[in-house]
Each structure stands twice: as C-alpha cells, then as structure tokens.
Amino acid sequence: MPQERTTGASPGTVFTALLAGGAIALGVALFLMALTAWLIAGGTLGEEWTDRAGMIGAALGCLVGGRYAIGSVRSRALLVGLGTATLFLLLWLGAGLIFPEGGAGGGLVPLAAAALGGGAMSGLISAFRKKRRK
C-alpha cells in the first residue's frame, strides 16, 4: 500500500491558529483604541481621531494576528491571513462593538476593509518571505 502524503496542517490546528490570531487581533485593536481614548482625554490628540482609531486598530491587529496564525500553520499564507481578519470581524461583531449608539452600521464597511487589508497584508508579507535553507 502506498503511504499517504500530508501537505499542510490538520483542520484542528488551522482552526486553533485562526482563533488565536483573531483573539490577538481583537486584543491589539482594543488596546490601540484604549490608548487613543486616553490620549484624546488627555488633550494630546483631537477628537477627529476617534473614528480613525478603530480602523488603524483593526488593520494593525489583523496584521499582527495574521502573522501569528500564519506562523502556526505555515501554509496558504494569504488564506490564513484573510481567515484571521474574518474571524476578527466576527469576534468584533459578537462583542457588539460595531454598532455603537444608533446601530446604523455605517462603520462596518470601512472597518471590514481595514481588517481584510491588514489580514491580506500579513499573508502577502509571509508569502513572499524567503524560506531558510538548512
């Protein structure tokens, strides 16, 4: 009987890496938003940074979380980066942070674009990195 080849990680490993990457992305985004709120309250930044903090936090969070997930899976970097961004958006939606007072959903599209851009950037950075030879 021929031996089966396995190329890539198991589905459990991929899901665990995506979940950890999404949690890291959410943590980084919330930290950056809290830091921005503290700087606005102190008078260092103007109030126009309120909307920008969520977008910047989502992009950087998905970049960091995607890099972590890609490092754990080590295959299909772009898909793992985009999967991390999608899971981040689901966690963000689950936390109820997308619809603040009005619930109009006006912040969903720019936030999704920033998160998916950060996840895709983590995948592209990892995909074009040369692998070390031993």
Tab-separated table of N, CA, C and O in Angstrom:
chain	number	residue	atom	x	y	z
A	1	MET	N	0.820	-1.182	0.000
A	1	MET	CA	0.000	0.000	0.000
A	1	MET	C	0.865	1.246	0.000
A	1	MET	O	1.789	1.345	0.782
A	2	PRO	N	0.550	2.186	-0.857
A	2	PRO	CA	1.347	3.412	-0.855
A	2	PRO	C	1.036	4.252	0.385
A	2	PRO	O	-0.086	4.271	0.886
A	3	GLN	N	2.073	4.911	0.820
A	3	GLN	CA	1.927	5.768	2.007
A	3	GLN	C	1.301	7.105	1.594
A	3	GLN	O	1.666	7.685	0.582
A	4	GLU	N	0.345	7.585	2.389
A	4	GLU	CA	-0.312	8.855	2.091
A	4	GLU	C	0.580	10.019	2.490
A	4	GLU	O	1.237	9.973	3.516
A	5	ARG	N	0.569	11.040	1.652
A	5	ARG	CA	1.321	12.253	1.968
A	5	ARG	C	0.383	13.289	2.549
A	5	ARG	O	-0.725	13.473	2.059
A	6	THR	N	0.848	13.947	3.565
A	6	THR	CA	0.067	15.046	4.130
A	6	THR	C	0.812	16.340	3.862
A	6	THR	O	1.976	16.474	4.197
A	7	THR	N	0.149	17.236	3.214
A	7	THR	CA	0.749	18.538	2.937
A	7	THR	C	-0.091	19.587	3.632
A	7	THR	O	-1.237	19.827	3.266
A	8	GLY	N	0.441	20.175	4.640
A	8	GLY	CA	-0.285	21.208	5.360
A	8	GLY	C	-0.679	20.735	6.743
A	8	GLY	O	-0.379	19.623	7.172
A	9	ALA	N	-1.381	21.583	7.427
A	9	ALA	CA	-1.756	21.315	8.800
A	9	ALA	C	-3.146	20.694	8.854
A	9	ALA	O	-3.943	20.795	7.926
A	10	SER	N	-3.429	20.070	9.974
A	10	SER	CA	-4.743	19.470	10.168
A	10	SER	C	-5.783	20.575	10.368
A	10	SER	O	-5.450	21.688	10.758
A	11	PRO	N	-7.046	20.276	10.114
A	11	PRO	CA	-8.088	21.299	10.292
A	11	PRO	C	-8.171	21.824	11.727
A	11	PRO	O	-8.463	22.994	11.944
A	12	GLY	N	-7.911	20.972	12.694
A	12	GLY	CA	-7.925	21.421	14.091
A	12	GLY	C	-6.828	22.430	14.377
A	12	GLY	O	-7.051	23.423	15.075
A	13	THR	N	-5.664	22.194	13.816
A	13	THR	CA	-4.550	23.120	14.002
A	13	THR	C	-4.834	24.454	13.321
A	13	THR	O	-4.549	25.513	13.876
A	14	VAL	N	-5.411	24.384	12.137
A	14	VAL	CA	-5.729	25.615	11.400
A	14	VAL	C	-6.776	26.426	12.159
A	14	VAL	O	-6.639	27.646	12.317
A	15	PHE	N	-7.833	25.753	12.642
A	15	PHE	CA	-8.883	26.471	13.365
A	15	PHE	C	-8.343	27.080	14.659
A	15	PHE	O	-8.680	28.216	14.996
A	16	THR	N	-7.503	26.343	15.371
A	16	THR	CA	-6.916	26.873	16.599
A	16	THR	C	-6.030	28.080	16.308
A	16	THR	O	-6.061	29.075	17.035
A	17	ALA	N	-5.244	28.007	15.235
A	17	ALA	CA	-4.383	29.132	14.868
A	17	ALA	C	-5.214	30.342	14.458
A	17	ALA	O	-4.892	31.480	14.819
A	18	LEU	N	-6.303	30.111	13.702
A	18	LEU	CA	-7.169	31.221	13.309
A	18	LEU	C	-7.848	31.851	14.520
A	18	LEU	O	-7.961	33.080	14.600
A	19	LEU	N	-8.298	31.028	15.443
A	19	LEU	CA	-8.945	31.553	16.641
A	19	LEU	C	-7.964	32.355	17.495
A	19	LEU	O	-8.296	33.444	17.980
A	20	ALA	N	-6.748	31.843	17.647
A	20	ALA	CA	-5.739	32.583	18.406
A	20	ALA	C	-5.351	33.874	17.690
A	20	ALA	O	-5.208	34.926	18.326
A	21	GLY	N	-5.210	33.826	16.370
A	21	GLY	CA	-4.887	35.032	15.610
A	21	GLY	C	-5.990	36.070	15.683
A	21	GLY	O	-5.731	37.269	15.816
A	22	GLY	N	-7.248	35.629	15.623
A	22	GLY	CA	-8.370	36.551	15.753
A	22	GLY	C	-8.437	37.180	17.132
A	22	GLY	O	-8.739	38.373	17.272
A	23	ALA	N	-8.150	36.392	18.163
A	23	ALA	CA	-8.146	36.927	19.532
A	23	ALA	C	-7.007	37.930	19.724
A	23	ALA	O	-7.181	38.964	20.382
A	24	ILE	N	-5.848	37.627	19.154
A	24	ILE	CA	-4.725	38.568	19.229
A	24	ILE	C	-5.072	39.853	18.491
A	24	ILE	O	-4.800	40.962	18.971
A	25	ALA	N	-5.686	39.726	17.314
A	25	ALA	CA	-6.085	40.911	16.543
A	25	ALA	C	-7.077	41.758	17.323
A	25	ALA	O	-6.967	42.989	17.358
A	26	LEU	N	-8.043	41.120	17.971
A	26	LEU	CA	-9.024	41.860	18.766
A	26	LEU	C	-8.350	42.545	19.953
A	26	LEU	O	-8.648	43.703	20.258
A	27	GLY	N	-7.424	41.863	20.594
A	27	GLY	CA	-6.705	42.461	21.718
A	27	GLY	C	-5.878	43.668	21.310
A	27	GLY	O	-5.877	44.697	21.996
A	28	VAL	N	-5.178	43.562	20.188
A	28	VAL	CA	-4.370	44.684	19.704
A	28	VAL	C	-5.267	45.861	19.323
A	28	VAL	O	-4.965	47.017	19.655
A	29	ALA	N	-6.382	45.579	18.653
A	29	ALA	CA	-7.292	46.655	18.252
A	29	ALA	C	-7.886	47.359	19.474
A	29	ALA	O	-7.946	48.593	19.516
A	30	LEU	N	-8.309	46.593	20.465
A	30	LEU	CA	-8.873	47.205	21.669
A	30	LEU	C	-7.827	47.990	22.452
A	30	LEU	O	-8.122	49.045	23.019
A	31	PHE	N	-6.596	47.488	22.478
A	31	PHE	CA	-5.522	48.222	23.159
A	31	PHE	C	-5.253	49.552	22.471
A	31	PHE	O	-5.114	50.587	23.139
A	32	LEU	N	-5.185	49.542	21.137
A	32	LEU	CA	-4.937	50.790	20.417
A	32	LEU	C	-6.093	51.768	20.567
A	32	LEU	O	-5.874	52.984	20.659
A	33	MET	N	-7.310	51.265	20.618
A	33	MET	CA	-8.453	52.150	20.820
A	33	MET	C	-8.446	52.741	22.233
A	33	MET	O	-8.766	53.917	22.417
A	34	ALA	N	-8.084	51.945	23.222
A	34	ALA	CA	-8.000	52.453	24.596
A	34	ALA	C	-6.876	53.479	24.725
A	34	ALA	O	-7.036	54.505	25.405
A	35	LEU	N	-5.759	53.228	24.067
A	35	LEU	CA	-4.650	54.187	24.088
A	35	LEU	C	-5.057	55.496	23.420
A	35	LEU	O	-4.758	56.581	23.931
A	36	THR	N	-5.771	55.402	22.312
A	36	THR	CA	-6.250	56.606	21.638
A	36	THR	C	-7.247	57.370	22.501
A	36	THR	O	-7.199	58.601	22.572
A	37	ALA	N	-8.138	56.656	23.166
A	37	ALA	CA	-9.105	57.317	24.053
A	37	ALA	C	-8.395	58.026	25.199
A	37	ALA	O	-8.775	59.138	25.596
A	38	TRP	N	-7.349	57.418	25.721
A	38	TRP	CA	-6.586	58.031	26.808
A	38	TRP	C	-5.869	59.298	26.314
A	38	TRP	O	-5.840	60.313	27.014
A	39	LEU	N	-5.311	59.230	25.111
A	39	LEU	CA	-4.633	60.398	24.555
A	39	LEU	C	-5.608	61.515	24.212
A	39	LEU	O	-5.292	62.700	24.354
A	40	ILE	N	-6.813	61.161	23.760
A	40	ILE	CA	-7.828	62.180	23.479
A	40	ILE	C	-8.286	62.832	24.780
A	40	ILE	O	-8.455	64.051	24.854
A	41	ALA	N	-8.496	62.024	25.810
A	41	ALA	CA	-8.943	62.569	27.099
A	41	ALA	C	-7.877	63.466	27.726
A	41	ALA	O	-8.201	64.440	28.406
A	42	GLY	N	-6.627	63.157	27.472
A	42	GLY	CA	-5.540	63.980	27.995
A	42	GLY	C	-5.290	65.237	27.188
A	42	GLY	O	-4.501	66.085	27.592
A	43	GLY	N	-5.905	65.371	26.040
A	43	GLY	CA	-5.727	66.555	25.220
A	43	GLY	C	-4.593	66.470	24.226
A	43	GLY	O	-4.318	67.437	23.512
A	44	THR	N	-3.915	65.335	24.148
A	44	THR	CA	-2.803	65.182	23.217
A	44	THR	C	-3.294	65.059	21.775
A	44	THR	O	-2.694	65.618	20.865
A	45	LEU	N	-4.375	64.318	21.578
A	45	LEU	CA	-4.959	64.147	20.248
A	45	LEU	C	-6.309	64.842	20.195
A	45	LEU	O	-6.989	65.000	21.201
A	46	GLY	N	-6.715	65.215	18.993
A	46	GLY	CA	-8.030	65.816	18.794
A	46	GLY	C	-9.111	64.748	18.685
A	46	GLY	O	-8.827	63.559	18.527
A	47	GLU	N	-10.342	65.171	18.747
A	47	GLU	CA	-11.450	64.227	18.717
A	47	GLU	C	-11.674	63.599	17.345
A	47	GLU	O	-12.421	62.631	17.226
A	48	GLU	N	-11.051	64.128	16.308
A	48	GLU	CA	-11.195	63.529	14.988
A	48	GLU	C	-10.530	62.163	14.893
A	48	GLU	O	-10.751	61.416	13.946
A	49	TRP	N	-9.693	61.822	15.862
A	49	TRP	CA	-9.014	60.534	15.872
A	49	TRP	C	-9.911	59.406	16.372
A	49	TRP	O	-9.525	58.246	16.315
A	50	THR	N	-11.091	59.737	16.833
A	50	THR	CA	-11.985	58.709	17.371
A	50	THR	C	-12.345	57.679	16.308
A	50	THR	O	-12.289	56.479	16.559
A	51	ASP	N	-12.732	58.122	15.124
A	51	ASP	CA	-13.100	57.191	14.060
A	51	ASP	C	-11.884	56.477	13.481
A	51	ASP	O	-11.965	55.305	13.106
A	52	ARG	N	-10.791	57.175	13.410
A	52	ARG	CA	-9.577	56.589	12.827
A	52	ARG	C	-8.982	55.496	13.704
A	52	ARG	O	-8.324	54.594	13.197
A	53	ALA	N	-9.182	55.581	15.009
A	53	ALA	CA	-8.573	54.614	15.924
A	53	ALA	C	-9.073	53.200	15.660
A	53	ALA	O	-8.298	52.245	15.712
A	54	GLY	N	-10.354	53.059	15.360
A	54	GLY	CA	-10.897	51.730	15.076
A	54	GLY	C	-10.329	51.136	13.801
A	54	GLY	O	-10.009	49.945	13.749
A	55	MET	N	-10.191	51.951	12.780
A	55	MET	CA	-9.671	51.453	11.503
A	55	MET	C	-8.187	51.072	11.621
A	55	MET	O	-7.760	50.024	11.140
A	56	ILE	N	-7.422	51.950	12.262
A	56	ILE	CA	-5.989	51.669	12.432
A	56	ILE	C	-5.796	50.461	13.325
A	56	ILE	O	-4.962	49.588	13.061
A	57	GLY	N	-6.591	50.371	14.395
A	57	GLY	CA	-6.501	49.223	15.297
A	57	GLY	C	-6.871	47.926	14.603
A	57	GLY	O	-6.239	46.890	14.815
A	58	ALA	N	-7.901	47.964	13.752
A	58	ALA	CA	-8.308	46.756	13.025
A	58	ALA	C	-7.224	46.314	12.049
A	58	ALA	O	-6.903	45.125	11.956
A	59	ALA	N	-6.651	47.264	11.327
A	59	ALA	CA	-5.619	46.914	10.348
A	59	ALA	C	-4.366	46.364	11.025
A	59	ALA	O	-3.845	45.309	10.639
A	60	LEU	N	-3.891	47.057	12.056
A	60	LEU	CA	-2.682	46.585	12.739
A	60	LEU	C	-2.942	45.301	13.522
A	60	LEU	O	-2.085	44.416	13.586
A	61	GLY	N	-4.125	45.201	14.115
A	61	GLY	CA	-4.463	43.986	14.846
A	61	GLY	C	-4.511	42.774	13.942
A	61	GLY	O	-3.992	41.710	14.284
A	62	CYS	N	-5.119	42.914	12.773
A	62	CYS	CA	-5.186	41.794	11.830
A	62	CYS	C	-3.822	41.482	11.234
A	62	CYS	O	-3.530	40.330	10.913
A	63	LEU	N	-2.986	42.484	11.100
A	63	LEU	CA	-1.620	42.243	10.629
A	63	LEU	C	-0.856	41.397	11.643
A	63	LEU	O	-0.238	40.388	11.297
A	64	VAL	N	-0.935	41.769	12.919
A	64	VAL	CA	-0.216	41.031	13.966
A	64	VAL	C	-0.830	39.647	14.177
A	64	VAL	O	-0.126	38.639	14.250
A	65	GLY	N	-2.166	39.590	14.287
A	65	GLY	CA	-2.827	38.307	14.487
A	65	GLY	C	-2.657	37.367	13.305
A	65	GLY	O	-2.489	36.159	13.482
A	66	GLY	N	-2.679	37.913	12.097
A	66	GLY	CA	-2.464	37.099	10.903
A	66	GLY	C	-1.059	36.540	10.838
A	66	GLY	O	-0.858	35.389	10.455
A	67	ARG	N	-0.085	37.351	11.224
A	67	ARG	CA	1.303	36.852	11.244
A	67	ARG	C	1.460	35.707	12.240
A	67	ARG	O	2.162	34.740	11.974
A	68	TYR	N	0.793	35.828	13.391
A	68	TYR	CA	0.856	34.745	14.374
A	68	TYR	C	0.223	33.466	13.818
A	68	TYR	O	0.793	32.385	13.931
A	69	ALA	N	-0.963	33.600	13.226
A	69	ALA	CA	-1.657	32.425	12.697
A	69	ALA	C	-0.879	31.789	11.549
A	69	ALA	O	-0.795	30.562	11.456
A	70	ILE	N	-0.311	32.611	10.692
A	70	ILE	CA	0.474	32.077	9.572
A	70	ILE	C	1.713	31.357	10.078
A	70	ILE	O	2.096	30.313	9.563
A	71	GLY	N	2.330	31.891	11.121
A	71	GLY	CA	3.490	31.215	11.706
A	71	GLY	C	3.136	29.879	12.322
A	71	GLY	O	3.948	28.963	12.352
A	72	SER	N	1.917	29.732	12.806
A	72	SER	CA	1.489	28.466	13.393
A	72	SER	C	1.113	27.435	12.337
A	72	SER	O	1.347	26.248	12.513
A	73	VAL	N	0.529	27.887	11.232
A	73	VAL	CA	0.047	26.960	10.206
A	73	VAL	C	1.131	26.656	9.183
A	73	VAL	O	1.295	25.532	8.750
A	74	ARG	N	1.860	27.665	8.737
A	74	ARG	CA	2.974	27.561	7.785
A	74	ARG	C	2.562	27.100	6.386
A	74	ARG	O	3.330	26.451	5.687
A	75	SER	N	1.336	27.372	5.988
A	75	SER	CA	0.924	27.083	4.617
A	75	SER	C	-0.259	27.971	4.266
A	75	SER	O	-1.008	28.395	5.143
A	76	ARG	N	-0.407	28.260	2.973
A	76	ARG	CA	-1.509	29.081	2.465
A	76	ARG	C	-1.640	30.383	3.240
A	76	ARG	O	-2.645	30.659	3.891
A	77	ALA	N	-0.600	31.172	3.146
A	77	ALA	CA	-0.486	32.372	3.972
A	77	ALA	C	-1.606	33.373	3.722
A	77	ALA	O	-2.166	33.928	4.670
A	78	LEU	N	-1.957	33.609	2.483
A	78	LEU	CA	-2.979	34.610	2.190
A	78	LEU	C	-4.341	34.184	2.727
A	78	LEU	O	-5.075	34.992	3.312
A	79	LEU	N	-4.682	32.913	2.558
A	79	LEU	CA	-5.967	32.428	3.064
A	79	LEU	C	-6.023	32.472	4.592
A	79	LEU	O	-7.066	32.798	5.167
A	80	VAL	N	-4.928	32.151	5.238
A	80	VAL	CA	-4.897	32.197	6.705
A	80	VAL	C	-4.991	33.636	7.189
A	80	VAL	O	-5.694	33.930	8.155
A	81	GLY	N	-4.327	34.569	6.516
A	81	GLY	CA	-4.416	35.977	6.887
A	81	GLY	C	-5.824	36.519	6.722
A	81	GLY	O	-6.348	37.217	7.596
A	82	LEU	N	-6.472	36.198	5.613
A	82	LEU	CA	-7.851	36.638	5.394
A	82	LEU	C	-8.818	35.939	6.347
A	82	LEU	O	-9.797	36.527	6.794
A	83	GLY	N	-8.541	34.684	6.665
A	83	GLY	CA	-9.369	33.973	7.646
A	83	GLY	C	-9.262	34.582	9.030
A	83	GLY	O	-10.257	34.673	9.762
A	84	THR	N	-8.070	35.017	9.393
A	84	THR	CA	-7.888	35.688	10.675
A	84	THR	C	-8.658	36.997	10.709
A	84	THR	O	-9.300	37.321	11.713
A	85	ALA	N	-8.623	37.752	9.620
A	85	ALA	CA	-9.365	39.016	9.558
A	85	ALA	C	-10.874	38.766	9.638
A	85	ALA	O	-11.599	39.505	10.309
A	86	THR	N	-11.347	37.722	8.976
A	86	THR	CA	-12.775	37.392	9.026
A	86	THR	C	-13.188	36.984	10.429
A	86	THR	O	-14.236	37.408	10.928
A	87	LEU	N	-12.363	36.193	11.081
A	87	LEU	CA	-12.671	35.795	12.453
A	87	LEU	C	-12.615	36.990	13.399
A	87	LEU	O	-13.418	37.090	14.334
A	88	PHE	N	-11.683	37.915	13.151
A	88	PHE	CA	-11.638	39.154	13.935
A	88	PHE	C	-12.940	39.924	13.797
A	88	PHE	O	-13.492	40.414	14.783
A	89	LEU	N	-13.456	40.036	12.570
A	89	LEU	CA	-14.717	40.754	12.359
A	89	LEU	C	-15.879	40.057	13.058
A	89	LEU	O	-16.763	40.713	13.608
A	90	LEU	N	-15.884	38.730	13.054
A	90	LEU	CA	-16.936	38.001	13.756
A	90	LEU	C	-16.841	38.202	15.267
A	90	LEU	O	-17.858	38.345	15.950
A	91	LEU	N	-15.619	38.209	15.797
A	91	LEU	CA	-15.440	38.475	17.224
A	91	LEU	C	-15.845	39.901	17.567
A	91	LEU	O	-16.454	40.159	18.612
A	92	TRP	N	-15.510	40.845	16.699
A	92	TRP	CA	-15.864	42.248	16.898
A	92	TRP	C	-17.387	42.409	16.892
A	92	TRP	O	-17.958	43.108	17.720
A	93	LEU	N	-18.033	41.734	15.948
A	93	LEU	CA	-19.485	41.778	15.863
A	93	LEU	C	-20.121	41.105	17.077
A	93	LEU	O	-21.105	41.592	17.627
A	94	GLY	N	-19.529	40.007	17.494
A	94	GLY	CA	-20.034	39.309	18.673
A	94	GLY	C	-19.895	40.119	19.944
A	94	GLY	O	-20.717	40.015	20.860
A	95	ALA	N	-18.872	40.924	20.010
A	95	ALA	CA	-18.677	41.770	21.189
A	95	ALA	C	-19.609	42.978	21.162
A	95	ALA	O	-19.711	43.704	22.141
A	96	GLY	N	-20.261	43.210	20.042
A	96	GLY	CA	-21.197	44.322	19.937
A	96	GLY	C	-20.531	45.663	19.760
A	96	GLY	O	-21.091	46.698	20.100
A	97	LEU	N	-19.347	45.670	19.197
A	97	LEU	CA	-18.588	46.913	19.081
A	97	LEU	C	-18.815	47.626	17.751
A	97	LEU	O	-18.387	48.755	17.590
A	98	ILE	N	-19.448	46.978	16.802
A	98	ILE	CA	-19.632	47.614	15.501
A	98	ILE	C	-20.747	48.647	15.550
A	98	ILE	O	-20.647	49.716	14.989
A	99	PHE	N	-21.822	48.350	16.244
A	99	PHE	CA	-22.979	49.222	16.268
A	99	PHE	C	-23.053	49.957	17.590
A	99	PHE	O	-23.688	49.484	18.520
A	100	PRO	N	-22.397	51.122	17.716
A	100	PRO	CA	-22.440	51.824	18.990
A	100	PRO	C	-23.837	52.317	19.333
A	100	PRO	O	-24.687	51.506	19.559
A	101	GLU	N	-24.189	53.566	19.276
A	101	GLU	CA	-25.489	54.039	19.732
A	101	GLU	C	-26.600	53.755	18.743
A	101	GLU	O	-27.589	53.124	19.048
A	102	GLY	N	-26.468	54.271	17.542
A	102	GLY	CA	-27.571	54.247	16.597
A	102	GLY	C	-27.826	52.899	15.959
A	102	GLY	O	-28.928	52.592	15.580
A	103	GLY	N	-26.825	52.084	15.810
A	103	GLY	CA	-26.992	50.813	15.146
A	103	GLY	C	-27.160	50.941	13.647
A	103	GLY	O	-27.715	50.064	13.006
A	104	ALA	N	-26.706	52.036	13.065
A	104	ALA	CA	-26.882	52.243	11.628
A	104	ALA	C	-25.939	51.375	10.815
A	104	ALA	O	-26.215	51.069	9.669
A	105	GLY	N	-24.816	50.957	11.375
A	105	GLY	CA	-23.890	50.104	10.647
A	105	GLY	C	-23.013	50.856	9.681
A	105	GLY	O	-22.439	50.247	8.790
A	106	GLY	N	-22.870	52.160	9.838
A	106	GLY	CA	-22.048	52.943	8.925
A	106	GLY	C	-20.571	52.648	9.053
A	106	GLY	O	-19.807	52.861	8.123
A	107	GLY	N	-20.160	52.127	10.198
A	107	GLY	CA	-18.750	51.847	10.406
A	107	GLY	C	-18.346	50.448	10.015
A	107	GLY	O	-17.181	50.094	10.123
A	108	LEU	N	-19.270	49.635	9.556
A	108	LEU	CA	-18.959	48.241	9.243
A	108	LEU	C	-18.102	48.113	7.989
A	108	LEU	O	-17.124	47.374	7.987
A	109	VAL	N	-18.431	48.829	6.943
A	109	VAL	CA	-17.707	48.676	5.673
A	109	VAL	C	-16.259	49.164	5.781
A	109	VAL	O	-15.344	48.442	5.383
A	110	PRO	N	-15.988	50.361	6.340
A	110	PRO	CA	-14.585	50.763	6.461
A	110	PRO	C	-13.798	49.868	7.417
A	110	PRO	O	-12.627	49.578	7.172
A	111	LEU	N	-14.455	49.409	8.484
A	111	LEU	CA	-13.772	48.518	9.420
A	111	LEU	C	-13.451	47.182	8.764
A	111	LEU	O	-12.355	46.648	8.938
A	112	ALA	N	-14.380	46.654	7.986
A	112	ALA	CA	-14.137	45.393	7.283
A	112	ALA	C	-13.022	45.555	6.253
A	112	ALA	O	-12.179	44.666	6.102
A	113	ALA	N	-13.004	46.686	5.560
A	113	ALA	CA	-11.944	46.922	4.576
A	113	ALA	C	-10.580	47.023	5.264
A	113	ALA	O	-9.590	46.476	4.770
A	114	ALA	N	-10.529	47.697	6.399
A	114	ALA	CA	-9.260	47.814	7.125
A	114	ALA	C	-8.806	46.464	7.657
A	114	ALA	O	-7.626	46.109	7.562
A	115	ALA	N	-9.737	45.684	8.213
A	115	ALA	CA	-9.376	44.385	8.760
A	115	ALA	C	-8.926	43.421	7.666
A	115	ALA	O	-7.901	42.747	7.810
A	116	LEU	N	-9.668	43.355	6.570
A	116	LEU	CA	-9.281	42.458	5.480
A	116	LEU	C	-7.983	42.914	4.810
A	116	LEU	O	-7.180	42.090	4.368
A	117	GLY	N	-7.766	44.233	4.771
A	117	GLY	CA	-6.495	44.735	4.250
A	117	GLY	C	-5.328	44.343	5.131
A	117	GLY	O	-4.263	43.951	4.637
A	118	GLY	N	-5.496	44.421	6.438
A	118	GLY	CA	-4.438	44.005	7.355
A	118	GLY	C	-4.179	42.513	7.285
A	118	GLY	O	-3.029	42.063	7.308
A	119	GLY	N	-5.243	41.710	7.175
A	119	GLY	CA	-5.067	40.266	7.051
A	119	GLY	C	-4.398	39.882	5.745
A	119	GLY	O	-3.538	38.998	5.710
A	120	ALA	N	-4.796	40.540	4.659
A	120	ALA	CA	-4.172	40.259	3.367
A	120	ALA	C	-2.713	40.689	3.362
A	120	ALA	O	-1.859	40.006	2.792
A	121	MET	N	-2.417	41.811	4.015
A	121	MET	CA	-1.024	42.267	4.071
A	121	MET	C	-0.164	41.270	4.845
A	121	MET	O	0.976	41.002	4.456
A	122	SER	N	-0.688	40.701	5.926
A	122	SER	CA	0.089	39.706	6.666
A	122	SER	C	0.337	38.473	5.801
A	122	SER	O	1.420	37.887	5.844
A	123	GLY	N	-0.663	38.089	5.005
A	123	GLY	CA	-0.475	36.950	4.117
A	123	GLY	C	0.532	37.230	3.020
A	123	GLY	O	1.351	36.373	2.686
A	124	LEU	N	0.476	38.435	2.456
A	124	LEU	CA	1.422	38.773	1.391
A	124	LEU	C	2.842	38.907	1.917
A	124	LEU	O	3.793	38.501	1.254
A	125	ILE	N	2.992	39.476	3.100
A	125	ILE	CA	4.329	39.588	3.685
A	125	ILE	C	4.916	38.205	3.928
A	125	ILE	O	6.080	37.945	3.643
A	126	SER	N	4.104	37.299	4.445
A	126	SER	CA	4.589	35.951	4.741
A	126	SER	C	4.801	35.122	3.487
A	126	SER	O	5.668	34.259	3.450
A	127	ALA	N	4.007	35.345	2.454
A	127	ALA	CA	4.122	34.542	1.243
A	127	ALA	C	5.391	34.857	0.469
A	127	ALA	O	5.975	33.967	-0.153
A	128	PHE	N	5.823	36.095	0.492
A	128	PHE	CA	6.993	36.471	-0.281
A	128	PHE	C	8.300	36.409	0.503
A	128	PHE	O	9.355	36.714	-0.022
A	129	ARG	N	8.213	36.007	1.740
A	129	ARG	CA	9.426	35.865	2.545
A	129	ARG	C	10.160	34.591	2.136
A	129	ARG	O	9.554	33.539	1.979
A	130	LYS	N	11.460	34.695	1.949
A	130	LYS	CA	12.226	33.524	1.553
A	130	LYS	C	12.373	32.576	2.724
A	130	LYS	O	12.582	32.983	3.854
A	131	LYS	N	12.296	31.295	2.401
A	131	LYS	CA	12.456	30.284	3.428
A	131	LYS	C	13.937	29.966	3.591
A	131	LYS	O	14.695	29.912	2.634
A	132	ARG	N	14.330	29.736	4.844
A	132	ARG	CA	15.733	29.438	5.122
A	132	ARG	C	16.057	28.011	4.700
A	132	ARG	O	15.276	27.093	4.895
A	133	ARG	N	17.217	27.836	4.152
A	133	ARG	CA	17.684	26.509	3.780
A	133	ARG	C	18.646	26.022	4.832
A	133	ARG	O	19.479	26.758	5.337
A	134	LYS	N	18.537	24.755	5.115
A	134	LYS	CA	19.440	24.170	6.119
A	134	LYS	C	20.475	23.311	5.471
A	134	LYS	O	20.362	22.773	4.456
